[in-house]
Amino acid sequence: MSILPHHKYPSRSLTHVPTCPRLCPIARLTCSGSATTTTTKPRSSQNQLVIEPRLVTTPDLVTPIIPSSGPPLPNDPSLQSTWSHRAWVASGCTTLFISLAKTVTGAAASHMWLEPILAGYVGYVLADLLSGVYHWGIDNYGDASTPVLGSQIEGFQGHHKWPWSITRRQFANNLHALARNVTITVLPIDLLCNDPVVQGFVSICAGCIMFSQQFHAWSHGTKSKLPPLVVALQDAGVLVSRAQHSAHHRPPYDSNYCIVSGICNEFLDKNKVFEALEMVIYFKLGVRPRTWSEPGAEWTEETDDTHPQVTVY
């Protein structure tokens, strides 16, 4: 799911030499004069061949240079909601409410409740699956320069380094990108479709996708600071739990990608679905996923020692 990019500080130059350079011993040869002198004892003279060992630093061409960056500050504007963010979240909630209302009224008028409920459950499971597939793709492929998704890829990399920062992101700031997509997608369905089964599927699936980032943020929260209802839903498996998602933030970072309920994680991980997809992509396109390499500094989690979790709307 979409994660906005973290605050970044200016990057180092690509020609920067690492602070722990590789030391390469070389020798300087100096020879003066053309005559030679043979003697039984070594002695210093102008005609002697002199070898002076020296250490010369050369850039390490193997170790990549990682741009310097820092975690978002407590009052970073990139974490705060704007009126534009709130407007998109409001429009997304409105389209979801219309879809849900059409589901209920249509089911009541036709006396047909089972089918819309089943359709809603299918939407709930599908939303979890889609969140996992998207999360897997963003984590493993592309970079900040990737068209369309570059900022989200960069944001997910920052999230792995500072996972606690998502708990500082304000509510509308965290959801507005998904809310915009939900509005654009669901509004035409609201206007053109009155089928309670279709609307039941759409309202639940789109709703779970839109709020998935908040479910994700709660999975990084401290139990004592979360609303009791949220904790109860996590413990019941309705929302992705803190314990389950924390496994994703441990090396090798290749499991538990789903962030709605986590209901699909066991099936996907046990059957190595993503590993199979990675092999297909590698043999077809020659592209290796990031999880095949040893985690670098961009994946190493840094702890938060400054401020507790906050949630502002």
Coordinates of C-alpha atoms in Angstrom, one line a residue:
M1 CA 0.0 0.0 0.0
S2 CA 1.1 3.5 -0.5
I3 CA 3.6 5.1 1.9
L4 CA 4.6 8.6 1.4
P5 CA 8.3 9.4 1.2
H6 CA 10.2 10.2 4.4
H7 CA 11.9 13.4 5.0
K8 CA 15.4 13.2 3.5
Y9 CA 18.5 15.2 4.1
P10 CA 20.9 16.1 1.2
S11 CA 22.6 13.1 -0.2
R12 CA 26.3 12.7 -0.4
S13 CA 28.0 13.0 -3.7
L14 CA 28.4 9.9 -5.8
T15 CA 32.1 10.5 -5.9
H16 CA 32.3 10.5 -2.1
V17 CA 35.0 8.2 -0.7
P18 CA 33.8 6.0 2.2
T19 CA 34.9 6.9 5.7
C20 CA 36.5 3.4 6.0
P21 CA 38.4 3.2 2.8
R22 CA 40.3 0.1 1.6
L23 CA 44.0 0.5 2.4
C24 CA 46.1 -0.7 -0.5
P25 CA 49.9 -1.1 0.1
I26 CA 52.1 0.0 -2.7
A27 CA 55.8 0.6 -3.0
R28 CA 57.7 3.5 -4.5
L29 CA 61.0 2.6 -6.2
T30 CA 63.7 5.1 -6.4
C31 CA 67.0 4.5 -8.1
S32 CA 69.7 7.2 -8.4
G33 CA 73.0 7.0 -10.2
S34 CA 74.2 4.5 -12.8
A35 CA 77.2 3.0 -11.0
T36 CA 77.0 0.1 -8.6
T37 CA 79.2 -0.7 -5.7
T38 CA 79.8 -4.2 -4.4
T39 CA 80.6 -4.5 -0.7
T40 CA 80.3 -7.1 2.0
K41 CA 78.2 -4.9 4.3
P42 CA 75.1 -3.0 3.3
R43 CA 75.5 0.7 3.6
S44 CA 73.5 3.7 2.7
S45 CA 74.7 5.6 -0.4
Q46 CA 73.4 7.7 -3.2
N47 CA 73.7 4.7 -5.6
Q48 CA 71.4 2.4 -3.4
L49 CA 68.0 1.2 -4.6
V50 CA 65.5 2.5 -2.0
I51 CA 62.1 0.8 -1.4
E52 CA 59.7 3.0 0.6
P53 CA 56.4 1.3 1.6
R54 CA 53.4 3.7 1.5
L55 CA 49.7 3.3 2.1
V56 CA 47.4 4.8 -0.5
T57 CA 43.7 5.0 -0.1
T58 CA 41.5 4.0 -3.1
P59 CA 37.7 4.0 -3.2
D60 CA 36.0 0.7 -2.6
L61 CA 34.2 -0.1 -5.9
V62 CA 32.4 -3.1 -4.5
T63 CA 30.5 -1.5 -1.6
P64 CA 27.8 0.8 -2.8
I65 CA 27.7 4.3 -1.4
I66 CA 24.4 4.8 0.5
P67 CA 23.1 8.4 0.5
S68 CA 22.9 9.9 3.9
S69 CA 19.5 10.5 5.2
G70 CA 17.8 10.8 8.5
P71 CA 14.5 9.8 10.2
P72 CA 11.6 12.3 9.9
L73 CA 11.5 14.8 12.6
P74 CA 8.6 15.0 15.1
N75 CA 7.1 18.0 13.5
D76 CA 8.1 17.2 10.0
P77 CA 5.6 18.7 7.5
S78 CA 5.7 15.4 5.5
L79 CA 3.9 13.7 8.4
Q80 CA 1.2 16.2 8.9
S81 CA -2.3 16.3 7.3
T82 CA -3.3 19.1 5.0
W83 CA -6.8 20.2 4.1
S84 CA -6.3 18.5 0.7
H85 CA -5.5 15.3 2.5
R86 CA -8.6 15.6 4.6
A87 CA -10.8 16.4 1.6
W88 CA -9.7 13.2 -0.2
V89 CA -10.3 11.1 2.9
A90 CA -13.7 12.6 3.2
S91 CA -14.5 11.9 -0.4
G92 CA -13.3 8.3 -0.1
C93 CA -15.4 7.7 3.0
T94 CA -18.4 9.2 1.2
T95 CA -18.1 6.9 -1.8
L96 CA -17.7 3.9 0.5
F97 CA -20.7 4.9 2.6
I98 CA -22.8 5.2 -0.6
S99 CA -21.7 1.7 -1.7
L100 CA -22.4 0.2 1.7
A101 CA -25.8 1.9 1.8
K102 CA -26.7 0.5 -1.6
T103 CA -25.7 -2.9 -0.4
V104 CA -28.0 -2.8 2.7
T105 CA -31.0 -1.2 0.9
G106 CA -30.6 -3.6 -2.0
A107 CA -30.4 -6.6 0.2
A108 CA -33.4 -5.5 2.3
A109 CA -35.5 -4.8 -0.8
S110 CA -34.7 -8.2 -2.4
H111 CA -34.6 -10.1 1.0
M112 CA -31.2 -11.4 -0.1
W113 CA -28.6 -11.1 2.7
L114 CA -26.4 -14.2 2.4
E115 CA -24.9 -13.3 -1.1
P116 CA -23.9 -9.7 -0.2
I117 CA -22.3 -11.0 3.0
L118 CA -20.4 -13.6 1.2
A119 CA -19.3 -11.1 -1.4
G120 CA -18.1 -8.8 1.3
Y121 CA -16.1 -11.6 2.9
V122 CA -14.5 -12.3 -0.5
G123 CA -13.6 -8.6 -0.8
Y124 CA -12.1 -8.7 2.7
V125 CA -9.8 -11.6 1.8
L126 CA -8.9 -10.2 -1.6
A127 CA -8.0 -6.9 -0.1
D128 CA -5.5 -8.6 2.2
L129 CA -4.1 -10.6 -0.7
L130 CA -3.7 -7.5 -2.9
S131 CA -2.0 -5.6 0.0
G132 CA 0.5 -8.5 0.2
V133 CA 1.2 -8.6 -3.5
Y134 CA 1.7 -4.9 -3.7
H135 CA 3.9 -4.8 -0.5
W136 CA 6.1 -7.6 -1.9
G137 CA 6.5 -5.9 -5.2
I138 CA 7.4 -2.5 -3.7
D139 CA 9.8 -4.1 -1.2
N140 CA 11.7 -6.1 -3.8
Y141 CA 11.8 -4.2 -7.1
G142 CA 12.4 -0.8 -8.4
D143 CA 13.9 2.3 -6.8
A144 CA 13.3 6.0 -6.3
S145 CA 13.6 6.7 -10.0
T146 CA 10.9 4.1 -11.0
P147 CA 8.1 5.9 -12.9
V148 CA 4.8 6.4 -11.0
L149 CA 5.8 4.1 -8.0
G150 CA 9.2 5.6 -7.3
S151 CA 8.2 7.7 -4.3
Q152 CA 6.3 4.8 -2.8
I153 CA 9.3 2.4 -3.2
E154 CA 11.5 5.0 -1.5
G155 CA 8.9 5.4 1.2
F156 CA 8.8 1.7 1.9
Q157 CA 12.6 1.6 2.2
G158 CA 12.5 4.4 4.7
H159 CA 9.7 2.5 6.5
H160 CA 12.0 -0.5 7.0
K161 CA 14.7 1.8 8.4
W162 CA 12.4 3.8 10.7
P163 CA 9.2 1.6 11.1
W164 CA 8.0 3.6 14.1
S165 CA 7.7 6.7 12.0
I166 CA 4.4 5.5 10.6
T167 CA 2.8 5.9 14.0
R168 CA 3.7 9.6 13.8
R169 CA 2.0 10.1 10.5
Q170 CA -1.3 11.9 10.9
F171 CA -4.5 10.0 9.9
A172 CA -5.4 11.9 6.7
N173 CA -1.8 12.2 5.7
N174 CA -1.5 8.4 6.0
L175 CA -4.7 7.6 4.0
H176 CA -5.1 10.4 1.4
A177 CA -3.4 8.7 -1.5
L178 CA -5.4 5.5 -1.1
A179 CA -8.6 7.5 -0.5
R180 CA -8.0 9.4 -3.8
N181 CA -7.7 6.1 -5.7
V182 CA -10.8 4.7 -4.0
T183 CA -12.8 7.8 -4.9
I184 CA -11.9 7.6 -8.5
T185 CA -12.6 3.9 -8.7
V186 CA -15.7 3.5 -6.6
L187 CA -17.6 6.6 -7.5
P188 CA -18.5 5.4 -11.1
I189 CA -19.6 2.0 -9.6
D190 CA -21.8 3.9 -7.1
L191 CA -23.5 5.8 -10.0
L192 CA -23.9 2.9 -12.4
C193 CA -24.6 -0.2 -10.3
N194 CA -27.4 -1.0 -7.9
D195 CA -26.6 -4.8 -7.4
P196 CA -26.3 -5.4 -3.7
V197 CA -23.9 -8.3 -4.3
V198 CA -21.5 -6.2 -6.4
Q199 CA -21.8 -3.3 -4.0
G200 CA -21.2 -5.6 -1.0
F201 CA -17.9 -6.8 -2.6
V202 CA -16.8 -3.3 -3.6
S203 CA -17.6 -1.6 -0.4
I204 CA -15.7 -4.0 1.8
C205 CA -12.8 -4.6 -0.6
A206 CA -12.2 -0.9 -1.3
G207 CA -12.8 0.0 2.3
C208 CA -10.1 -2.4 3.6
I209 CA -7.7 -1.2 0.9
M210 CA -8.3 2.4 1.8
F211 CA -7.8 1.9 5.5
S212 CA -5.0 -0.7 5.2
Q213 CA -2.4 1.9 5.9
Q214 CA -4.1 2.7 9.2
F215 CA -4.2 -1.0 10.0
H216 CA -0.5 -1.1 9.2
A217 CA 0.2 1.8 11.5
W218 CA -1.7 0.2 14.3
S219 CA 0.4 -3.0 13.9
H220 CA 3.4 -0.8 14.8
G221 CA 1.7 0.8 17.8
T222 CA 2.2 0.0 21.4
K223 CA -0.6 -2.1 22.9
S224 CA -1.1 0.3 25.8
K225 CA -1.5 3.3 23.5
L226 CA -3.9 1.6 21.0
P227 CA -7.7 1.8 21.4
P228 CA -9.1 -1.3 23.2
L229 CA -11.3 -2.1 20.2
V230 CA -8.3 -2.1 17.9
V231 CA -6.4 -4.4 20.2
A232 CA -9.4 -6.8 20.4
L233 CA -9.7 -6.9 16.6
Q234 CA -5.9 -7.6 16.3
D235 CA -6.1 -10.4 18.9
A236 CA -9.1 -11.9 17.1
G237 CA -7.2 -11.8 13.7
V238 CA -9.7 -9.4 12.1
L239 CA -6.8 -6.8 11.7
V240 CA -3.2 -7.7 11.2
S241 CA -1.6 -8.2 14.6
R242 CA 1.5 -6.6 16.0
A243 CA 3.2 -9.9 16.5
Q244 CA 2.5 -11.1 12.9
H245 CA 3.7 -7.9 11.2
S246 CA 6.8 -7.6 13.4
A247 CA 8.0 -10.8 11.8
H248 CA 8.1 -9.0 8.5
H249 CA 10.6 -6.5 9.9
R250 CA 13.1 -9.1 10.8
P251 CA 15.8 -10.5 8.4
P252 CA 15.5 -11.7 5.7
Y253 CA 12.3 -9.5 5.4
D254 CA 10.7 -12.0 3.0
S255 CA 7.5 -13.0 4.8
N256 CA 4.2 -11.6 6.2
Y257 CA 3.7 -9.0 3.5
C258 CA -0.1 -8.8 3.9
I259 CA -1.2 -5.8 6.1
V260 CA -5.0 -5.8 6.2
S261 CA -5.8 -8.9 8.3
G262 CA -2.8 -11.1 7.6
I263 CA -5.2 -13.9 6.8
C264 CA -3.3 -14.7 3.6
N265 CA 0.2 -14.7 5.1
E266 CA 0.3 -18.3 6.3
F267 CA -0.8 -19.6 2.9
L268 CA 1.5 -17.4 0.9
D269 CA 4.6 -18.1 3.1
K270 CA 4.0 -21.8 3.6
N271 CA 3.6 -22.4 -0.1
K272 CA 6.4 -20.1 -1.1
V273 CA 4.2 -18.2 -3.5
F274 CA 6.4 -15.1 -3.6
E275 CA 9.6 -17.2 -3.9
A276 CA 8.1 -18.8 -7.0
L277 CA 7.2 -15.5 -8.5
E278 CA 10.7 -14.2 -7.8
M279 CA 12.2 -17.2 -9.7
V280 CA 9.9 -16.6 -12.6
I281 CA 10.8 -12.9 -12.8
Y282 CA 14.5 -13.7 -12.5
F283 CA 14.5 -16.3 -15.3
K284 CA 12.3 -14.3 -17.6
L285 CA 13.7 -10.8 -17.0
G286 CA 17.0 -11.4 -15.1
V287 CA 16.0 -9.1 -12.3
R288 CA 16.9 -10.2 -8.7
P289 CA 14.7 -9.3 -5.8
R290 CA 16.2 -7.4 -2.9
T291 CA 15.6 -10.2 -0.5
W292 CA 18.1 -12.4 -2.3
S293 CA 20.9 -10.1 -1.1
E294 CA 22.2 -9.5 2.4
P295 CA 20.3 -6.6 4.0
G296 CA 22.2 -3.4 3.7
A297 CA 22.2 -0.2 5.8
E298 CA 18.9 0.9 4.2
W299 CA 17.2 -2.1 5.8
T300 CA 18.7 -1.8 9.2
E301 CA 16.2 -0.6 11.7
E302 CA 17.0 2.4 13.8
T303 CA 15.1 2.8 17.1
D304 CA 13.2 5.9 18.2
D305 CA 14.4 7.5 21.4
T306 CA 12.7 10.8 21.1
H307 CA 8.9 10.8 21.2
P308 CA 6.0 8.4 21.9
Q309 CA 3.4 7.4 19.4
V310 CA 0.8 10.1 18.5
T311 CA -2.3 10.1 16.3
V312 CA -3.7 13.4 15.0
Y313 CA -6.4 13.8 12.5

